[in-house]
XYZ file of C-alpha atoms in Angstrom:
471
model
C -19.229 -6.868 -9.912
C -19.479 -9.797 -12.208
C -21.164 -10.115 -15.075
C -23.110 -12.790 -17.296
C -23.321 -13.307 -20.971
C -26.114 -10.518 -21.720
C -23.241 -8.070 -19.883
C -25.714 -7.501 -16.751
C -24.278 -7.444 -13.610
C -25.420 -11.247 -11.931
C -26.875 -8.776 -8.479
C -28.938 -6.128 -10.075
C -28.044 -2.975 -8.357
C -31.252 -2.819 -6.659
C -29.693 -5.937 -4.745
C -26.226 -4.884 -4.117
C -26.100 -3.815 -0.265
C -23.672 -1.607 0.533
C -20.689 -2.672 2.770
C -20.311 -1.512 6.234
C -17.275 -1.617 7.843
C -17.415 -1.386 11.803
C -14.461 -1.218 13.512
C -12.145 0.191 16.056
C -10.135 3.717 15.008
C -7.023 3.115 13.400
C -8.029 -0.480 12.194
C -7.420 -0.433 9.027
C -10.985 0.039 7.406
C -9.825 2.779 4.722
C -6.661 0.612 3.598
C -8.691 -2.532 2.905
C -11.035 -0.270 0.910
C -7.842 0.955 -0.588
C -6.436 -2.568 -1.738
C -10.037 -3.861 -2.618
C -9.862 -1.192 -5.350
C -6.215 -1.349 -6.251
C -6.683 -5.060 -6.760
C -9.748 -4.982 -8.448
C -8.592 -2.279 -10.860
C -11.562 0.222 -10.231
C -11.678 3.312 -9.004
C -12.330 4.666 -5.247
C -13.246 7.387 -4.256
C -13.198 8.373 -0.188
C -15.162 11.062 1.733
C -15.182 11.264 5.569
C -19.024 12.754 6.027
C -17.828 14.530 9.705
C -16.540 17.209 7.099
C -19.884 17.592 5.200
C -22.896 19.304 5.831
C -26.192 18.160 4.229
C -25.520 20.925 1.922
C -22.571 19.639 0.420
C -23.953 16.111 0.156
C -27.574 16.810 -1.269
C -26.490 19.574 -3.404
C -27.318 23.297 -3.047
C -31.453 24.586 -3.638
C -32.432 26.809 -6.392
C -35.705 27.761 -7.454
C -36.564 26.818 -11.373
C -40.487 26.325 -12.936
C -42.758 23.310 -13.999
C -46.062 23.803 -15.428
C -48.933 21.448 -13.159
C -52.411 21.324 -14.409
C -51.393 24.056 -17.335
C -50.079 26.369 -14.508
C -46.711 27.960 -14.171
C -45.137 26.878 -10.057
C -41.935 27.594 -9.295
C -40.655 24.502 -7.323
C -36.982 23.791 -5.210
C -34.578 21.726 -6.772
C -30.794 20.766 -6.186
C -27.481 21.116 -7.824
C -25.972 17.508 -8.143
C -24.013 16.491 -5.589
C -20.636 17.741 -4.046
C -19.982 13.549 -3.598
C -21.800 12.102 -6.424
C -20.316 14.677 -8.507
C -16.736 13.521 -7.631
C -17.941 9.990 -8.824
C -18.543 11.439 -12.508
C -14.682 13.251 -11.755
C -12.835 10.527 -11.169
C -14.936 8.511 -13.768
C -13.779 11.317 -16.431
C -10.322 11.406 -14.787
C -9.492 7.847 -15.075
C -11.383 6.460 -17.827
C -12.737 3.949 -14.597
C -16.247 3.239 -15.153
C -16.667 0.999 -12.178
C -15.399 1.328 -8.647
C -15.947 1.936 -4.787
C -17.490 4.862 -3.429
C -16.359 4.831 0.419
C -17.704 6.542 3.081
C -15.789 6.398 6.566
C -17.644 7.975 9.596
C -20.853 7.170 8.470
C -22.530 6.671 11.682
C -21.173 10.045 13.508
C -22.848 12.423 11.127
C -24.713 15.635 12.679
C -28.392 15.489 13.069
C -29.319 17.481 9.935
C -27.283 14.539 7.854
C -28.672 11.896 9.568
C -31.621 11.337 7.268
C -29.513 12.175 4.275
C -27.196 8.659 5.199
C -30.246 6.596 5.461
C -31.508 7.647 2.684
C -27.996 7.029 0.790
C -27.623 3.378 2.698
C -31.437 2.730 1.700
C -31.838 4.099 -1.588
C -28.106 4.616 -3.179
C -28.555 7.946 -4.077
C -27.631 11.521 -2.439
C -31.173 13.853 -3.179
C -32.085 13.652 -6.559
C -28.711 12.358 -7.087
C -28.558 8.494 -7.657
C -24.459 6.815 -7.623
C -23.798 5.818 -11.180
C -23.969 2.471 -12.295
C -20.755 0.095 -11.617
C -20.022 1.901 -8.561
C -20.643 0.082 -5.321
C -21.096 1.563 -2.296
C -18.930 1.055 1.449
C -18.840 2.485 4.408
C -17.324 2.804 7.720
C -18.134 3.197 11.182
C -17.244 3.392 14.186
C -18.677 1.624 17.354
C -20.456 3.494 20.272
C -17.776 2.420 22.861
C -14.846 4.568 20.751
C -17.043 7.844 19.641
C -19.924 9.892 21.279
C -21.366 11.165 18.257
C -22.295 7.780 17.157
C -25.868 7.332 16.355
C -27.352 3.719 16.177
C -28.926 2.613 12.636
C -32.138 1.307 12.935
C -33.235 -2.144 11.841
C -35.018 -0.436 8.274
C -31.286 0.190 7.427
C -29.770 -2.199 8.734
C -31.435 -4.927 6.769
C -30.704 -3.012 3.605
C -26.796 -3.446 4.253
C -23.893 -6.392 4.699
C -22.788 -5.594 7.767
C -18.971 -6.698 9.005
C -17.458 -6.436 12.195
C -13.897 -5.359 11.849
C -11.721 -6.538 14.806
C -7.655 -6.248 15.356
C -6.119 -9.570 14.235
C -2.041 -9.378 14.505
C -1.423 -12.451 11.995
C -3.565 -10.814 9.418
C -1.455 -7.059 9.516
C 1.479 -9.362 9.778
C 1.013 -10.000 5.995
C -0.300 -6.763 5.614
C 3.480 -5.458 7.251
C 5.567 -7.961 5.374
C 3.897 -6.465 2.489
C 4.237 -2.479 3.124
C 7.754 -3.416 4.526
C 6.893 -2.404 8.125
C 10.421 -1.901 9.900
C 12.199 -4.490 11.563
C 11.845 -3.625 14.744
C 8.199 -2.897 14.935
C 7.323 -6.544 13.742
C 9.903 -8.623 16.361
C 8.847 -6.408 19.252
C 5.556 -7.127 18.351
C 5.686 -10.979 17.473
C 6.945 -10.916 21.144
C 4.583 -8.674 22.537
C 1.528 -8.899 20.333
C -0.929 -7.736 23.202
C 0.482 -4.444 22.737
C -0.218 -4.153 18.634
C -3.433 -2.749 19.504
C -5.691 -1.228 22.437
C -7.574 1.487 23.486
C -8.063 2.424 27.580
C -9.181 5.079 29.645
C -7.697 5.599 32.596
C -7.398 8.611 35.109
C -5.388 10.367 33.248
C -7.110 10.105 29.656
C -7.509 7.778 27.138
C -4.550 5.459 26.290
C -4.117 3.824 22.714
C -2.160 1.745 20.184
C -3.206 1.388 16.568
C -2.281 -0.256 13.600
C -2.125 2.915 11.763
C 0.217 3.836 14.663
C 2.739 1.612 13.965
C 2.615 1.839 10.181
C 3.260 5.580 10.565
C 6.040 5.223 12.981
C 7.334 2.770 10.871
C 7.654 5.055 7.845
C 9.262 8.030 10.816
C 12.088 5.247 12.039
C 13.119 4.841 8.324
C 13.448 8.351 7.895
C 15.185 8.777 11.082
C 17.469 6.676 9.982
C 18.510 8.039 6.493
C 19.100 11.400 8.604
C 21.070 9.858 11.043
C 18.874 10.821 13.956
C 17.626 8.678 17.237
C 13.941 7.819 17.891
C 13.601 8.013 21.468
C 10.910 7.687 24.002
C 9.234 11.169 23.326
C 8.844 10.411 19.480
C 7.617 7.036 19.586
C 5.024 8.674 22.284
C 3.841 10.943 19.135
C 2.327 7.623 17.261
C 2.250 4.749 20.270
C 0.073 7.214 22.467
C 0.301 4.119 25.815
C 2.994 5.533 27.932
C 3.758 2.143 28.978
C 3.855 0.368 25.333
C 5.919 3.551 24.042
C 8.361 3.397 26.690
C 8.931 -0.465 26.282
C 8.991 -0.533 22.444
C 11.622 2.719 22.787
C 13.398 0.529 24.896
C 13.383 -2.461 22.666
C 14.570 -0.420 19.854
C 17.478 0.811 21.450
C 18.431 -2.639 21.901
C 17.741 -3.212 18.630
C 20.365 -1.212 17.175
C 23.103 -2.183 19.935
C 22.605 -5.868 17.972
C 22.468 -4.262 14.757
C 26.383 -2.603 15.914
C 27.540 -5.646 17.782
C 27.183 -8.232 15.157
C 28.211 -6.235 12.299
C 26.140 -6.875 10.076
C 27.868 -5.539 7.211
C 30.533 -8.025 7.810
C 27.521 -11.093 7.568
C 26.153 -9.680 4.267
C 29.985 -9.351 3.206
C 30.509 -12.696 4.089
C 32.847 -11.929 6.666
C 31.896 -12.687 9.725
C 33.910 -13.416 12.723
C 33.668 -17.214 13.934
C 33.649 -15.211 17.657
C 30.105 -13.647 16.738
C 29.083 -16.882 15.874
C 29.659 -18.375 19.385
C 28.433 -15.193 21.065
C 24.809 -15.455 19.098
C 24.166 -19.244 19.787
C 24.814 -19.330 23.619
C 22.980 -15.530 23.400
C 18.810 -15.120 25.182
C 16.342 -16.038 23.229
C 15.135 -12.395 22.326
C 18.454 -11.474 21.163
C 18.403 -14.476 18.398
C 15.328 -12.719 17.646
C 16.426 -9.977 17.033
C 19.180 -10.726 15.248
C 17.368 -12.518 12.743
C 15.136 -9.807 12.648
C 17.653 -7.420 11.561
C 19.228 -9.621 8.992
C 15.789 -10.299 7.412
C 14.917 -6.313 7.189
C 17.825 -6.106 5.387
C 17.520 -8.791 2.782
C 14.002 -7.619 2.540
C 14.963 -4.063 1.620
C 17.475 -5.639 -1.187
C 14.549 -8.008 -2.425
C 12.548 -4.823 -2.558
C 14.867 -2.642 -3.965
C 15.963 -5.273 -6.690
C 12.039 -6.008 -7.805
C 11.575 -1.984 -8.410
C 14.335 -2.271 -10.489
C 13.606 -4.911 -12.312
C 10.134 -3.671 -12.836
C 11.724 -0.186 -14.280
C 14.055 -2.359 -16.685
C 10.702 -3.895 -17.974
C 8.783 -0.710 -18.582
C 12.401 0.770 -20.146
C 12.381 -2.027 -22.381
C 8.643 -2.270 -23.599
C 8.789 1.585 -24.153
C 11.904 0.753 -26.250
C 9.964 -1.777 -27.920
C 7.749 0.580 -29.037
C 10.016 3.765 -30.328
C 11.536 0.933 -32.645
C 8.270 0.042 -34.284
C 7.239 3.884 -34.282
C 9.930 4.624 -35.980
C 9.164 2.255 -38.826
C 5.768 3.310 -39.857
C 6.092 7.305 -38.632
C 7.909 9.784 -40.910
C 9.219 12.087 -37.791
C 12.656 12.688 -36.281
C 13.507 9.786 -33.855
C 13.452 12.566 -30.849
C 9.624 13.711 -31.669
C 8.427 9.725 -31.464
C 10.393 9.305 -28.645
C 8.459 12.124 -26.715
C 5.538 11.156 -27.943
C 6.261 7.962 -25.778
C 7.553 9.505 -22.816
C 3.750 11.703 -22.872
C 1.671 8.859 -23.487
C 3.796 6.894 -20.321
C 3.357 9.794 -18.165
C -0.091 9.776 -19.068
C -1.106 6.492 -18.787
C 0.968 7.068 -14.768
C -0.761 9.682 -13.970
C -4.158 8.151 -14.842
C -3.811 5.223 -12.678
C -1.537 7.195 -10.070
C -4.599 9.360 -9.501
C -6.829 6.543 -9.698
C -4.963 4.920 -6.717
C -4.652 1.591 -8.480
C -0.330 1.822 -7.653
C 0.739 -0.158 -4.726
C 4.096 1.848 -3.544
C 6.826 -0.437 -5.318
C 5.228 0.017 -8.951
C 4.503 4.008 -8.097
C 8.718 3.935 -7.709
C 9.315 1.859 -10.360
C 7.084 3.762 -12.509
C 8.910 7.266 -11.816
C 12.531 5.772 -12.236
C 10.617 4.687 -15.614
C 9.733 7.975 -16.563
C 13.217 9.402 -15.242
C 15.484 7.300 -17.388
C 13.285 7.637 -20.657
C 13.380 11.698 -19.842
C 17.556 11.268 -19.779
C 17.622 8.886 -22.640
C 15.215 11.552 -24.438
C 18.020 14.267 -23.646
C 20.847 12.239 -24.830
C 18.898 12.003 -28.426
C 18.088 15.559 -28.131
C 22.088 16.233 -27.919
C 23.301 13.601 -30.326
C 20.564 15.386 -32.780
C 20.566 12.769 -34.594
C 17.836 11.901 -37.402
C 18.631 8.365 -38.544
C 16.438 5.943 -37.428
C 19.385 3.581 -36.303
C 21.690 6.329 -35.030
C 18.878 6.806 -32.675
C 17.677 3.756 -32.080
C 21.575 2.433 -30.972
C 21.948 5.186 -28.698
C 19.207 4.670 -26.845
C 20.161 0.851 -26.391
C 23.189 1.530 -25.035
C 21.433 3.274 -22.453
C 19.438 0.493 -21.742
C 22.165 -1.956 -21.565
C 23.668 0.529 -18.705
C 20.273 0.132 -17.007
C 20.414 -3.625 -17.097
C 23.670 -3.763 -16.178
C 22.612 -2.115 -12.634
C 20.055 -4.897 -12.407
C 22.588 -7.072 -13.230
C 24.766 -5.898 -10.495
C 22.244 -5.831 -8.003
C 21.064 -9.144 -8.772
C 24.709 -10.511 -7.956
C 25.056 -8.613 -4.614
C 21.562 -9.595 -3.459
C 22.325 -13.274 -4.000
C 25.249 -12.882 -2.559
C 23.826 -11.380 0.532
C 21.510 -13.654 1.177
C 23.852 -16.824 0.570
C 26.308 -15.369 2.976
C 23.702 -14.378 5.785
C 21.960 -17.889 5.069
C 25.871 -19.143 5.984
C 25.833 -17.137 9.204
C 22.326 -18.566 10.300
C 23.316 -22.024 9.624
C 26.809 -21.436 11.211
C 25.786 -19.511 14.400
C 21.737 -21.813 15.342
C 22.643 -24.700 13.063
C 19.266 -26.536 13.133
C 17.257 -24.642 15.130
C 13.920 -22.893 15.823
C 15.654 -19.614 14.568
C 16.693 -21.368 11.163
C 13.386 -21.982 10.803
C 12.086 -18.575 11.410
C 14.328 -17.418 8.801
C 13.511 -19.798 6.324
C 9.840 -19.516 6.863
C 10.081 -15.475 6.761
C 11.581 -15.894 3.452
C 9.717 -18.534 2.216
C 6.282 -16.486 3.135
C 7.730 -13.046 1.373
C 6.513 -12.378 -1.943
C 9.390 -10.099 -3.087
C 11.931 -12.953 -1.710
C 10.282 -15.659 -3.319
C 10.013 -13.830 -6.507
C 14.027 -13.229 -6.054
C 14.602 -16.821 -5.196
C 12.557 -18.368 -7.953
C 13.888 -16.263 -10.488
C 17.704 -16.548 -9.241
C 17.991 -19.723 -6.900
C 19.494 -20.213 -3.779
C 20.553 -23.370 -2.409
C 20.984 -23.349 0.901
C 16.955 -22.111 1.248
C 16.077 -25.065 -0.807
C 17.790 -27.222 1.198
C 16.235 -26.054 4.627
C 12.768 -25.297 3.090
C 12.555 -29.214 1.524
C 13.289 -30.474 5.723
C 10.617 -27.797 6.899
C 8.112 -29.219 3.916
C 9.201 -33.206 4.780
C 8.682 -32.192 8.988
C-alpha cells in the first residue's frame, strides 16, 4: 500500500492479487487479518460468504431504461452491493480511506456463488460493483481434508492470487499468547506438551480436535472462573479442548497447577516473605513442578506489568486532555465546564472511531475507557464546584490528576517490588539454573516487562540477563 512521489500506489491495483489464506479451522487466519489492519492503521472489514447468497453479494435486480439505436429497452440492473456497500460504511464511519476487505470461507460457497467469487478473486469487484480504491482484498479458506463443501479453484484464479499456506506453528502463537496474555497454565502445559496445541482426528466415535482459538477462548473462561471463585474441571475444558484425551490431561495439569499455586504461597514470594523451607522443597522438587512454579510466578508479574502499562497509558491520555482544557481555556470565552465537555466529546469520539474501526489492541481499548471514566468524574467535580474562573477550574482538575498519578505511582512501587522479591526467590530456591534462565528469558522476551524494566530498572534481571547475553 505504498506510495511514490506522484502519490500512486507503486502496484497499480490492476496488479495487487488478493491474499488467500489456507489453513486449518481455528488457525488463526481472521486474527492475523485482524492485527495486519490494527497495525497498519486501516480499516477491515470481515464477511464469512457461507452466510450470503448471491443476492446479498451482487446486489438485488431491478428493471430501469436505456435508449439503444434511438429506442427505449428496459434492461436489469443491480443495487450496489450488501459487501461493497459496507466498504463505503466503514469508510464514512471511520474517516479510513484504505484498508482490508476479508473474506473467510471463500472456497465453501454454494453453487449459485461460486461464479460470483471468481469473478471477485479475478476482477475485484462484486457485479457492477468494483471495491474502492485503497482497499485490498484477503481471503480465507479452508482445505478439502477439514470441509466437504470445499470447491477447488481452478488454475484461471489461481494465478490471479498470492496464495499462502497457513500451518499451526506453536513458537509463533507463543508470541502471539505472551502478547494476548494467554493464562499461565495453558502456555506451561503446552511448552511441555506442544503436540497437543493443535490437531484434528476422526476416529470411531467422531471427529476429535484442538485449536488455537480453543485455547485462547478457554483461556479468557479460566480467568473468569477465577474472579468468580469457581473450578474448571474436566467437563468445561471439554467445551473448548473438544480431544477427550488432551482435555482430560490439561484438566489434570491444571489442578496441579493450582495445588503449586497454594503450596508455595505465592503471596508470601511477591511479599517478600517467603519461607527458607519452600525454598528447599522447590529445588530438590520434579522438573515439571519448577515449571510450573515459575510459570505461576511469571503470570503474575505479567498481569502487574499489564495492569501497570494500562495505567500508565490512561495517566497519558488524562494528562494530554488536560493539556488541552488549559490552552482552551485561554483563547475560548466559555465556562471552564462547557470546554471541558467539549473535550470529553471529541475523546469519546475520536474512541469510538477507531474502537469501531478495530484499530485498539485490548490494553489501549481499557486504557482508553478508564480515560474517558476519570475525565467524566473530573467533569462532575467542576460541574459541582460551579466554578467559572479559569484557574479555580483549572486547579481542581489537577488535583485530580495528581490523585491519578499517585495510583501509578503506587503501582509502580509494588510492581518493582514484586518482581525484585520473586527474582530473590528464583535465585534463592534454582540458584543458577535452567529455570533462572527461563525466567529471565520470559521476561526479557515480554514487551510489557521490558517496557516496565527499562523505564524503572531492576537489578537483579540485569545482572542474570548480561551472563545469558556473555553465554
Amino acid at each position: 500500500m505504498q506510495k511514490d512521489e506522484e502519490g500512486e500506489y507503486l502496484i497499480p491495483a490492476i496488479r495487487q492479487r488478493p491474499v488467500l489464506l489456507i489453513g486449518a479451522p481455528g488457525i488463526g487466519k481472521t486474527a492475523i487479518m485482524e492485527q495486519a489492519a490494527r497495525e497498519c492503521n486501516i480499516g477491515l472489514v470481515a464477511y464469512t460468504m457461507t452466510h450470503h447468497t448471491r443476492q446479498s453479494a451482487m446486489g438485488l435486480p431491478f428493471i430501469s431504461k436505456k435508449m439503444y439505436g434511438g429506442e427505449e429497452k428496459s434492461v436489469t440492473e443491480y443495487t450496489m452491493s450488501e459487501i461493497i456497500a459496507a466498504v463505503y460504511d466503514r469508510m464514512e464511519s471511520t474517516g479510513l480511506k484504505e484498508g482490508i476487505l476479508f473474506i473467510d470461507e471463500i472456497n465453501c460457497v454454494s453453487e449459485t456463488l461460486a461464479p460470483v467469487m471468481l469473478q471477485f478473486l479475478q476482477g475485484k469487484s462484486f457485479g457492477n460493483a468494483k471495491v474502492p480504491a485503497g482497499w485490498i482484498i484477503a481471503a480465507a479458506g479452508n482445505p478439502a481434508e477439514y470441509n466437504r463443501s470445499v470447491r477447488e479453484f481452478d488454475v484461471v484464479t489461481l494465478d490471479r492470487v498470492k496464495m499462502i499456506n497457513v500451518e499451526p506453528d506453536y513458537d509463533v502463537w507463543r508470541e502471539y499468547a505472551r502478547m494476548q496474555g494467554i493464562h499461565g497454565a495453558i502456555v506451561s502445559y503446552l511448552d511441555a506438551r506442544r503436540d497437543n496445541f493443535y490437531k484434528i482426528e476422526t476416529t470411531v466415535d467422531g471427529k476429535h480436535f484442538v485449536t488455537a482459538r480453543g485455547w485462547e477462548d478457554l483461556s479468557c473462561l479460566i480467568y473468569a472462573y477465577e474472579r468468580l471463585g469457581l473450578a474448571v474441571d474436566k467437563e468445561i475444558v471439554g467445551e473448548y479442548i473438544c480431544d477427550p484425551a488432551t482435555a482430560t490431561d490439561f484438566a489434570n495439569y491444571l489442578e496441579l497447577y493450582y495445588v503449586y499455586e497454594k503450596t508455595y504461597n505465592m503471596e508470601s514470594i511477591f511479599a517478600g516473605h517467603a519461607d527458607p523451607m519452600l525454598n528447599r522443597r522447590l529445588s530438590e522438587a520434579p522438573f515439571d513442578e519448577k515449571v510450573s512454579v515459575i510459570s505461576i510466578l511469571l503470570g503474575r508479574l505479567s498481569r502487574g506489568f499489564r495492569d501497570y502499562a494500562i495505567l500508565e497509558n490512561t495517566v497519558d491520555n488524562v494528562f494530554d486532555a488536560l493539556k488541552t482544557f488549559r490552552k482552551n481555556m485561554q483563547t475560548a470565552d466559555r465556562p471552564p465546564i462547557s470546554i471541558f465537555a467539549d473535550i470529553i466529546q471529541s475523546v469519546n469520539a475520536a474512541y469510538t472511531r477507531k474502537k469501531e474501526a478495530g484499530l485498539y489492541a485490548s490494553d489501549d481499548d481499557k486504557s482508553m475507557v478508564k480515560t474517558i471514566n476519570v475525565l467524566e468524574e473530573m467533569s462532575r467535580k467542576l460541574a459541582g464546584d460551579g466554578t467559572a474562573d479559569a484557574g479555580s477550574a483549572f486547579e481542581l482538575v489537577r488535583t485530580e490528576f495528581e490523585q491519578l498519578n499517585g495510583q501509578r505511582e503506587k503501582m509502580c512501587d509494588r510492581v518493582s517490588a514484586e518482581l525484585n522479591n520473586t527474582y530473590a526467590f528464583v535465585e534463592n530456591a534454582f540458584g543458577e539454573s535452567p529455570q533462572l534462565v527461563l525466567f529471565t528469558t520470559e521476561l526479557a522476551a515480554g514487551s510489557h516487562s521490558m517496557h516496565f524494566i527499562e523505564e524503572n530498572g531492576c537489578d537483579a534481571f540485569y545482572r542474570n540477563n548480561k551472563g545469558l547475553i556473555r553465554a
